[in-house]
Amino acid sequence: MLTINGITVRLGGRAILERATASLPAKSRVGLIGRNGAGKSTLMKVMIGQLEPDEGSIDMPRRTRVGYIAQEAPSGTATPFDTVLAADTERAELLIASETEQDPDKLGDIHERLIAIDAYTAPARAARILIGLGFDEEMQGQPLDSFSGGWKMRVALAALLFSEPDLLLLDEPSNHLDLEATLWLENFLRAYPGQLVVISHERDLLNNVVDNILHLEGGKVMLYAGGYDSFERQRAERAAQLAAAKASQDAQRAKLQDYVARNSARASTAKQAQSRAKMLARMQPIAALAEDHTLAFDFPSPDELKPPLITLDLASVGYADKPVLQRLNLRIDPDDRIALLGRNGNGKTTLARLLAAQLSPMAGAMAASGKMRVGYFTQYQVEELDGSDTPLAHMTRVMEGKPQGAVRAQLGRFGFSGNRATTQVAKMSGGEKARLALALITREAPHLLILDEPTNHLDVDAREALVQALNGFEGAVVLVSHDRHMLELTADRLVLVDDGTAREYDGSMDDYVDMILGKGPAKEKMSKADKKEDRKAAAAAREAAAKVKKEVSDAEADLAKYEVVLSAIDRAMFDPQGAANEYKGLTMSELSQRRGKIVAAQEAAEARWVAASEALEAFGAATA
């Protein structure tokens, strides 16, 4: 068991963690979540001993081997394969000892230990892990310094997984991975034998891998059993309970304040008034769960253009006269939602740059609508934001000549209103910077949005907001992402970039996942008409399922709301003096009438919830 005992960490005079306390069950797989900047990485650094807390401690069993990826990526002339093998230090030391030890008894003990730790199968295990993370046999033998920083971090992750620590700590492990490697990692972690704590914003990973959610908010932590969907349900229930408790306390507080105000000046009741004033002072306010109302994505809709927006005819594209992709045949229409699939290095970004007109075709033809506007998002745009500037300054510069009202309106679409528009970029979180970059690239209401890994700095709630914004966007979308949840909810066309070209993938996301994990073959080829009908049917099914999910969510929210109102009315009926202001002075008959209306509304919401839940189950059965 890992126990977090009253951890407090203050940085720059601000409490990041404040008496955070939780007990994580032995062998548990825990998802550590929270809004950007909540202190997740800080807590993890305390767990590994990299950061000394101002108060409190982390307790775990003695001799627990803790594994965590260092900030610096490995480098040098060693190969990925050798680097991963070297991560098992005990194996390396035993192999050296087996070559030098002369004592037969000690040599026997060494070989027994080597067998016990599966030392002789280690090379095969190392190769499997590297292959899963995208390194083919040739790449495994190349020097580390020949790889980019992202690929070096994959080597670091492979080494950590290979070492199999008792407690595995991962901080956003999929940030440097493509969808294919993310799927493999999810499958690997599901079977991990030790305890796992992972910081992640990947909804699928949090649902499929972890069995507990540790939620960090306001410096405190709370442990929820189950995956992310279960956490959301429990949190909604807790929010309703807190709202009811807060309403009750507010009513009690109002009653005490009224008594103190009326009786403090009278000698006969001053003592009692003083006593109630002390009660008021001791009363700890119940805070409702905080909601971030600034979390927003709202893409401006473009004017209509006739299809197609872009047509590629046997086009080739690459760099320095060396083609990366050839024989490209692709048509993009104004209502398309296209996900580009394929491992990193296969050319997804190259294709995205061609569609964004940042690269020209080396051969073949590319036709694009002359009036088409393109919004192209990459991580480089986030990194290149001027830290000394504000969102308002950035937007004013790119919207030169436009009135301040239009500039402010575009910022407001992405949550930068009021003081947030004049906050220095350097003081913003990664998620806020990503939102600003999206605001900048969509300022002219593009007909085509090309988003290359837009979720890397976004937390789960922000990703969900982005999904909703994309589904409401009236232009075309081309999306590169390792977030399967986002792809499943937004894309109705899949294009596989592989073997030096790009072609329509005829299966669903589930088929693609099965193919990547070796659970099934790719689907047979279909006719163009069948594919179009399949895409339309899939898009319609997703839209209908999303609508039903919203009905379930709305009904649950209504039920929680009615529960709070009924609690307040019941209190007013049985304790008129303690009634909330809204119900003070109402007769029993009036309260009963109000209660009857709420009960009727509650029953109607219950009926809606049952119907929508059954419909949602039917959708699940139909797609199973």
XYZ file of C-alpha atoms in Angstrom:
624
model
C 0.000 0.000 0.000
C 1.158 3.528 -0.803
C -0.012 6.149 1.693
C -0.008 9.915 1.170
C 0.092 11.479 4.636
C -0.918 15.151 4.799
C 1.407 16.336 2.035
C 1.812 20.116 1.796
C 3.988 21.737 -0.860
C 4.367 25.493 -1.254
C 6.018 26.977 -4.309
C 6.560 30.712 -4.657
C 4.477 31.373 -1.564
C 1.472 29.479 -2.998
C 0.220 26.155 -1.644
C 0.206 23.668 -4.551
C -0.691 20.754 -2.250
C -2.338 21.318 1.111
C -2.503 18.377 3.534
C -3.257 15.972 0.685
C -4.073 12.548 2.136
C -4.979 9.211 0.528
C -4.241 5.476 0.777
C -3.690 3.655 -2.517
C -4.431 -0.101 -2.319
C -1.602 -2.553 -2.970
C -1.220 -3.577 -6.634
C -3.721 -0.879 -7.629
C -3.621 0.905 -10.961
C -4.315 4.542 -10.165
C -5.074 7.362 -12.581
C -3.898 10.694 -11.113
C -6.068 13.408 -12.676
C -6.865 17.083 -12.253
C -6.973 20.301 -14.191
C -3.765 21.647 -15.746
C -1.697 23.280 -13.013
C -3.485 21.450 -10.181
C -0.216 19.912 -8.915
C -0.235 16.376 -10.362
C 3.429 16.373 -11.402
C 4.353 17.998 -8.067
C 2.705 15.142 -6.153
C 4.469 12.579 -8.328
C 7.848 14.235 -7.668
C 7.136 13.946 -3.941
C 6.381 10.232 -4.439
C 9.807 9.593 -5.985
C 11.648 11.740 -3.463
C 12.659 14.355 -6.031
C 10.797 17.055 -4.092
C 10.782 17.415 -0.324
C 7.312 18.373 1.001
C 6.932 21.221 3.471
C 4.762 18.913 5.576
C 3.701 15.285 5.511
C 5.230 12.113 4.100
C 4.835 9.275 1.588
C 4.803 5.779 3.113
C 5.338 2.574 1.148
C 6.681 -0.919 1.915
C 10.434 -1.157 2.484
C 12.577 -2.077 -0.526
C 9.899 -0.950 -2.954
C 11.563 -0.385 -6.328
C 10.165 2.855 -7.735
C 10.374 3.606 -11.467
C 9.991 7.055 -13.034
C 11.164 8.604 -16.309
C 13.890 11.197 -15.840
C 13.388 14.640 -17.372
C 16.442 14.263 -19.630
C 16.159 11.865 -22.544
C 18.962 9.301 -22.967
C 21.644 10.201 -25.518
C 25.010 9.058 -26.860
C 26.204 6.313 -29.169
C 24.457 3.443 -27.369
C 21.549 1.871 -29.265
C 17.930 1.789 -28.053
C 18.231 -1.979 -27.643
C 21.364 -1.746 -25.464
C 19.871 1.141 -23.457
C 16.751 -0.862 -22.648
C 18.716 -3.985 -21.660
C 20.977 -1.894 -19.400
C 17.917 -0.677 -17.473
C 17.813 -4.008 -15.619
C 20.867 -3.261 -13.494
C 20.638 -6.501 -11.493
C 20.756 -8.574 -14.682
C 23.731 -6.589 -15.990
C 25.652 -7.032 -12.728
C 24.858 -10.762 -12.542
C 25.986 -11.354 -16.134
C 29.321 -9.637 -15.407
C 29.684 -11.682 -12.217
C 28.930 -14.916 -14.079
C 31.932 -14.244 -16.330
C 34.357 -13.539 -13.497
C 33.201 -15.642 -10.520
C 35.478 -18.624 -9.760
C 33.682 -20.141 -6.766
C 31.391 -22.956 -8.064
C 28.785 -22.472 -5.299
C 28.544 -18.711 -5.845
C 28.456 -19.263 -9.596
C 25.533 -21.650 -9.123
C 23.692 -19.052 -7.048
C 24.297 -16.439 -9.762
C 22.849 -18.680 -12.476
C 19.855 -19.557 -10.292
C 19.150 -15.854 -9.807
C 19.562 -15.189 -13.543
C 16.967 -17.866 -14.260
C 14.643 -16.478 -11.553
C 14.621 -12.991 -13.120
C 14.193 -14.336 -16.682
C 17.568 -12.908 -17.639
C 17.967 -15.126 -20.682
C 14.637 -14.061 -22.201
C 15.430 -10.385 -21.552
C 16.666 -9.593 -25.096
C 13.396 -10.858 -26.572
C 11.354 -8.885 -24.011
C 13.366 -5.720 -24.718
C 12.823 -6.107 -28.462
C 9.062 -6.655 -28.000
C 8.732 -3.484 -25.918
C 10.711 -1.432 -28.445
C 8.652 -2.803 -31.340
C 5.467 -1.919 -29.452
C 6.715 1.655 -29.081
C 7.480 1.953 -32.799
C 11.138 0.848 -33.152
C 11.636 -1.681 -35.936
C 14.672 -3.961 -35.954
C 16.827 -1.491 -37.889
C 15.946 1.426 -35.578
C 16.783 -0.645 -32.501
C 20.402 -0.838 -33.666
C 20.927 2.839 -34.476
C 22.744 5.232 -32.072
C 20.511 7.274 -29.762
C 21.895 10.547 -31.074
C 20.401 9.787 -34.500
C 16.879 10.139 -33.050
C 14.762 13.200 -32.247
C 13.897 14.141 -28.667
C 10.464 12.508 -28.928
C 11.931 9.174 -30.019
C 14.581 9.350 -27.280
C 11.789 9.746 -24.710
C 10.247 6.586 -26.154
C 13.540 4.805 -25.420
C 13.378 6.114 -21.846
C 9.816 4.782 -21.530
C 10.843 1.414 -22.988
C 13.718 1.141 -20.489
C 11.405 1.962 -17.597
C 8.800 -0.612 -18.652
C 11.505 -3.240 -19.161
C 12.907 -2.713 -15.640
C 9.492 -3.645 -14.140
C 9.653 -1.603 -10.893
C 7.293 -2.506 -8.021
C 5.792 0.975 -8.273
C 5.594 2.372 -11.800
C 5.028 6.145 -12.016
C 4.142 7.610 -15.422
C 3.577 11.302 -16.176
C 1.656 11.724 -19.451
C 3.369 8.712 -21.079
C 1.464 9.036 -24.372
C 2.544 12.633 -25.104
C 5.412 11.460 -27.333
C 3.509 8.524 -28.829
C 1.334 8.052 -31.878
C -2.016 6.271 -31.741
C -0.470 2.891 -32.564
C 2.117 3.068 -29.762
C -0.547 4.423 -27.371
C -2.730 1.370 -28.073
C 0.209 -0.926 -27.407
C 1.083 0.898 -24.165
C -2.513 0.658 -22.962
C -2.471 -3.097 -23.610
C 0.891 -3.463 -21.823
C -0.163 -1.511 -18.735
C -3.392 -3.479 -18.435
C -1.286 -6.566 -17.668
C 1.407 -4.816 -15.595
C 2.183 -6.933 -12.483
C 3.185 -4.107 -10.109
C 1.461 -1.004 -8.755
C 0.859 1.806 -11.222
C 0.231 5.537 -10.791
C -0.261 7.322 -14.100
C -0.961 10.981 -14.851
C -3.025 10.946 -18.022
C -5.735 12.833 -19.867
C -6.480 9.862 -22.154
C -10.063 8.858 -21.379
C -9.635 5.405 -22.957
C -6.510 4.652 -20.933
C -8.220 5.845 -17.741
C -11.207 3.592 -18.474
C -9.365 0.516 -19.755
C -6.266 0.401 -17.531
C -6.828 1.974 -14.107
C -9.026 0.664 -11.302
C -8.912 3.805 -9.132
C -8.968 7.538 -9.867
C -7.056 9.913 -7.581
C -8.548 13.346 -8.230
C -6.477 16.401 -7.298
C -8.310 19.689 -6.837
C -7.646 22.713 -4.649
C -4.532 21.078 -3.185
C -6.555 18.106 -1.870
C -6.858 14.567 -3.231
C -9.810 12.194 -3.239
C -9.757 8.537 -4.274
C -12.598 7.110 -6.378
C -12.978 3.408 -7.203
C -13.216 2.507 -10.896
C -12.191 4.166 -14.146
C -12.836 7.648 -15.481
C -16.493 7.184 -16.450
C -17.192 5.828 -12.977
C -15.365 8.830 -11.477
C -17.547 11.241 -13.449
C -20.725 9.553 -12.167
C -19.519 9.531 -8.551
C -18.397 13.136 -8.782
C -21.803 14.201 -10.120
C -23.467 12.445 -7.175
C -21.049 14.104 -4.751
C -21.760 17.494 -6.340
C -25.489 16.996 -5.731
C -24.852 15.975 -2.109
C -22.578 18.968 -1.524
C -25.161 21.300 -3.049
C -27.835 19.916 -0.722
C -25.519 20.205 2.303
C -24.548 23.745 1.303
C -28.216 24.751 0.939
C -28.931 23.341 4.384
C -25.921 25.104 5.936
C -26.757 28.400 4.223
C -30.261 28.197 5.686
C -28.848 27.462 9.154
C -26.327 30.299 8.802
C -29.087 32.739 7.781
C -31.147 31.661 10.786
C -28.219 32.217 13.192
C -27.324 35.566 11.624
C -30.946 36.703 11.925
C -31.056 35.701 15.613
C -27.772 37.500 16.378
C -28.954 40.655 14.588
C -32.278 40.727 16.446
C -31.054 39.811 19.924
C -27.547 41.220 20.424
C -28.754 44.558 21.742
C -31.225 43.154 24.301
C -29.759 42.384 27.721
C -32.050 39.367 28.235
C -30.893 37.630 25.051
C -27.368 39.046 24.554
C -25.732 35.938 26.055
C -27.635 33.615 23.715
C -26.859 35.906 20.770
C -23.171 35.838 21.703
C -23.279 32.032 21.847
C -24.835 31.856 18.357
C -22.244 34.318 17.037
C -19.536 31.921 18.233
C -21.343 29.077 16.483
C -21.326 31.141 13.294
C -17.601 31.808 13.610
C -16.852 28.090 14.078
C -19.033 27.002 11.165
C -16.793 25.840 8.291
C -18.392 26.867 4.994
C -19.252 24.042 2.594
C -17.936 24.945 -0.846
C -19.727 23.739 -3.932
C -17.542 21.886 -6.440
C -15.675 24.376 -8.588
C -16.518 24.524 -12.278
C -14.319 26.242 -14.863
C -16.762 28.320 -16.890
C -13.886 29.739 -18.938
C -13.248 26.340 -20.528
C -14.477 26.994 -24.033
C -13.938 26.152 -27.685
C -16.178 27.688 -30.312
C -14.916 27.612 -33.880
C -16.413 30.316 -36.118
C -18.360 28.825 -39.018
C -17.154 29.639 -42.549
C -19.197 30.761 -45.538
C -20.227 27.981 -47.918
C -17.962 26.712 -50.707
C -18.878 24.263 -53.429
C -17.192 20.850 -53.185
C -14.525 19.704 -53.506
C -12.222 21.798 -51.338
C -9.096 19.832 -52.320
C -8.377 17.099 -54.864
C -5.115 15.149 -55.076
C -4.476 13.176 -58.278
C -1.450 10.853 -58.195
C 0.380 13.536 -56.222
C 3.810 13.105 -54.601
C 5.206 15.174 -51.754
C 8.431 15.207 -49.775
C 11.563 17.200 -48.964
C 14.706 18.076 -50.948
C 13.605 16.185 -54.045
C 13.043 13.024 -51.985
C 9.382 11.977 -51.943
C 7.886 10.812 -48.640
C 4.438 10.019 -50.058
C 3.519 9.087 -53.628
C 0.448 8.098 -55.666
C -1.831 10.240 -53.486
C -5.471 10.225 -54.577
C -7.674 12.093 -52.127
C -10.744 14.326 -52.241
C -11.847 16.560 -49.373
C -15.375 17.990 -49.306
C -16.704 20.817 -47.082
C -18.408 18.444 -44.621
C -15.624 15.845 -44.314
C -14.244 14.677 -40.970
C -11.007 12.820 -41.737
C -8.629 11.130 -39.278
C -5.107 10.383 -40.532
C -3.897 7.057 -39.120
C -0.425 5.519 -39.208
C 2.727 5.392 -37.131
C 4.856 8.473 -36.549
C 7.394 8.813 -39.338
C 5.050 7.430 -42.003
C 4.170 10.892 -43.346
C 0.997 12.090 -41.605
C 2.469 15.536 -40.897
C 3.884 15.711 -44.437
C 0.401 15.072 -45.851
C -1.086 17.652 -43.464
C 1.460 20.232 -44.650
C 0.612 19.481 -48.279
C -3.103 20.009 -47.592
C -2.260 23.259 -45.765
C -0.250 24.417 -48.839
C 2.960 24.579 -46.778
C 4.415 22.033 -49.223
C 3.854 21.807 -52.961
C 3.361 18.540 -54.844
C 6.569 17.220 -56.448
C 4.584 15.320 -59.062
C 0.967 14.715 -59.981
C -1.734 17.316 -59.410
C -3.339 19.135 -56.514
C -6.407 21.324 -57.038
C -7.762 23.545 -54.255
C -10.650 25.990 -54.132
C -9.326 29.514 -54.678
C -11.542 30.943 -51.936
C -10.698 28.272 -49.367
C -9.236 29.392 -46.026
C -7.212 26.858 -44.003
C -6.517 26.812 -40.265
C -3.478 24.639 -39.486
C -2.598 23.757 -35.869
C 0.723 22.218 -34.785
C 2.596 22.012 -31.496
C 5.194 24.427 -32.901
C 2.614 27.215 -32.837
C 2.128 26.646 -29.104
C 5.879 26.678 -28.475
C 6.419 29.818 -30.584
C 3.950 32.022 -28.678
C 5.650 35.095 -27.214
C 5.695 34.603 -23.450
C 5.963 38.325 -22.742
C 2.820 39.112 -24.762
C -0.839 38.674 -23.844
C -3.631 36.868 -25.756
C -5.038 40.300 -26.600
C -1.697 41.481 -28.030
C -1.281 38.292 -30.088
C -4.796 38.495 -31.528
C -4.610 42.251 -32.186
C -1.421 41.699 -34.172
C -2.835 38.959 -36.437
C -6.193 40.745 -36.823
C -4.575 44.056 -37.760
C -7.115 46.643 -38.835
C -10.063 44.845 -37.220
C -12.043 46.619 -34.466
C -11.260 45.720 -30.846
C -14.753 44.296 -30.508
C -14.015 41.668 -33.167
C -10.646 40.860 -31.578
C -12.225 40.455 -28.125
C -15.073 38.377 -29.578
C -12.637 35.880 -31.158
C -10.716 35.574 -27.870
C -13.983 35.126 -25.978
C -14.881 32.121 -28.158
C -11.908 30.333 -26.563
C -12.354 31.439 -22.956
C -10.115 34.531 -22.994
C -12.488 37.203 -21.757
C -11.930 39.927 -19.150
C -8.607 39.738 -17.330
C -7.701 36.445 -19.023
C -7.195 38.336 -22.288
C -4.473 40.471 -20.670
C -2.618 37.720 -18.786
C 0.970 37.162 -19.908
C 1.360 34.009 -22.013
C 4.335 32.953 -19.860
C 1.962 32.637 -16.876
C -0.534 30.460 -18.759
C -0.801 26.659 -18.588
C -0.023 24.439 -21.566
C -3.743 23.934 -22.133
C -4.411 27.676 -22.179
C -1.584 28.189 -24.685
C -3.069 25.472 -26.923
C -6.447 27.228 -26.757
C -4.814 30.530 -27.707
C -3.092 28.892 -30.687
C -6.461 27.475 -31.810
C -8.031 30.919 -31.436
C -5.293 32.443 -33.600
C -5.544 29.926 -36.461
C -9.354 30.143 -36.651
C -9.634 33.943 -36.628
C -10.664 34.016 -40.317
C -13.312 31.267 -40.030
C -11.412 28.618 -42.053
C -13.211 26.229 -44.411
C -10.702 23.495 -43.526
C -9.235 22.834 -40.074
C -6.067 20.720 -39.986
C -5.188 19.759 -36.410
C -1.925 17.903 -35.755
C -1.977 16.504 -32.184
C -4.140 19.272 -30.673
C -4.717 17.481 -27.347
C -1.163 17.144 -25.967
C -1.588 19.940 -23.398
C -5.338 19.573 -22.805
C -6.891 17.920 -19.750
C -9.867 15.559 -20.041
C -12.506 18.291 -19.722
C -10.772 20.495 -22.293
C -10.549 17.561 -24.711
C -14.262 16.948 -24.317
C -14.929 20.628 -25.013
C -12.788 20.373 -28.157
C -14.756 17.308 -29.329
C -18.019 19.232 -28.929
C -16.584 22.244 -30.788
C -15.365 20.087 -33.687
C -18.737 18.379 -33.971
C -20.409 21.785 -34.094
C -17.951 23.197 -36.647
C -19.493 23.624 -40.105
C -16.286 23.265 -42.115
C -14.086 20.264 -42.940
C -11.639 18.735 -40.447
C -8.435 16.736 -40.942
C -7.220 15.369 -37.613
C -3.993 13.713 -36.460
C -4.276 12.515 -32.865
C -3.311 9.688 -30.525
C -6.546 10.290 -28.566
C -8.803 7.437 -29.715
C -11.820 8.846 -27.886
C -11.557 12.059 -29.910
C -11.111 10.216 -33.216
C -14.096 7.961 -32.552
C -16.388 10.898 -31.751
C -15.326 13.259 -34.535
C -14.080 11.345 -37.609
C -16.265 9.649 -40.203
C -13.455 8.979 -42.700
C -10.227 7.157 -41.871
C -7.153 7.568 -44.082
C -4.180 5.261 -43.433
C -0.750 6.773 -44.151
C 1.562 3.812 -44.674
C 3.967 2.232 -47.184
C 4.780 5.591 -48.778
C 1.214 6.525 -49.658
C -2.192 7.341 -48.138
C -5.382 5.395 -48.796
C -8.881 5.132 -47.386
C -9.099 2.675 -44.501
C -12.265 0.694 -45.000
C -12.868 -0.503 -41.438
C -13.904 1.248 -38.242
C -11.657 2.508 -35.441
C -12.339 -0.745 -33.585
C -11.156 -2.715 -36.628
C -8.006 -0.608 -36.759
C -7.341 -1.102 -33.046
C -7.768 -4.862 -33.435
C -5.408 -4.874 -36.413
C -2.725 -2.908 -34.522
C -2.989 -5.198 -31.486
C -2.975 -8.304 -33.697
C -6.526 -9.297 -32.803
C -7.908 -9.328 -36.327
C -7.218 -8.575 -39.991
C -8.054 -5.402 -41.839
C -11.489 -5.391 -43.460
C -11.970 -6.510 -47.040
C -12.087 -3.843 -49.710
C -15.461 -2.262 -50.344
C -16.845 -0.427 -53.314
C -16.640 3.374 -53.270
C -20.424 3.628 -52.992
C -20.498 1.146 -50.102
C -17.762 3.057 -48.299
C -19.665 6.312 -48.667
C -22.844 4.719 -47.342
C -20.903 3.133 -44.475
C -19.417 6.512 -43.561
C -22.813 8.155 -43.642
C -24.329 5.390 -41.512
C -21.439 5.537 -39.031
C -21.696 9.325 -38.779
C -25.473 9.125 -38.285
C -25.050 6.419 -35.622
C -22.447 8.505 -33.772
C -24.636 11.568 -33.912
C -27.642 9.613 -32.614
C -25.571 7.984 -29.850
C -24.134 11.375 -28.820
C -27.664 12.775 -28.649
C -28.819 9.897 -26.449
C -25.747 10.295 -24.193
C -26.639 13.958 -23.762
C -30.225 12.991 -22.884
C -28.902 10.620 -20.193
C -26.556 13.318 -18.864
C -29.270 16.007 -18.892
C -31.717 13.705 -17.092
C -29.081 12.872 -14.440
C -28.388 16.586 -13.931
C -32.128 17.286 -13.582
C -32.529 14.476 -11.043
C -29.642 15.825 -8.968
C -31.142 19.334 -9.125
C -34.641 18.154 -8.100
C -33.125 16.205 -5.182
C -31.560 19.408 -3.846
C -34.820 21.368 -4.252
C -36.884 18.643 -2.548
C -34.443 18.585 0.356
C -34.813 22.351 0.781
C -38.647 22.185 0.588
C -38.790 19.308 3.089
C -36.633 21.304 5.489
C -38.947 24.309 5.099
C -42.007 22.109 5.829
C -40.574 20.588 9.007
C -38.441 23.524 10.185
C -39.958 26.813 8.954
C -37.416 28.879 10.907
C -34.519 27.108 9.172
C -36.019 27.444 5.694
C -34.001 28.878 2.850
C -34.944 32.454 1.971
C -36.804 31.280 -1.123
C -39.288 29.312 1.008
C -39.619 31.564 4.065
C -43.135 32.830 4.645
C -44.802 30.201 2.428
C -47.769 28.319 3.887
C -47.801 24.542 4.228
C -50.256 24.399 1.325
C -47.981 26.458 -0.920
C -44.994 24.334 0.002
C -46.974 21.154 -0.718
C -47.995 22.485 -4.123
C -44.379 23.280 -4.979
C -43.293 19.880 -3.732
C -45.897 18.167 -5.888
C -44.677 19.965 -8.996
C -41.057 19.027 -8.270
C -41.988 15.383 -7.625
C -43.865 15.306 -10.940
C -40.874 16.825 -12.716
C -38.588 14.335 -10.957
C -40.726 11.404 -12.127
C -40.678 12.753 -15.681
C -36.875 13.104 -15.522
C -36.640 9.552 -14.174
C -38.726 8.289 -17.086
C -36.487 10.218 -19.529
C -33.403 8.764 -17.886
C -34.718 5.185 -18.093
C -35.730 5.577 -21.747
C -32.444 7.211 -22.729
C -30.382 4.642 -20.789
C -32.194 1.774 -22.504
C -31.634 3.436 -25.880
C -27.936 3.865 -25.045
C -27.682 0.187 -24.103
C -29.309 -0.684 -27.425
C -26.654 1.350 -29.248
C -23.968 -0.550 -27.352
C -25.515 -3.906 -28.229
C -25.864 -2.931 -31.891
C -22.175 -2.035 -32.175
C -20.860 -4.889 -30.024
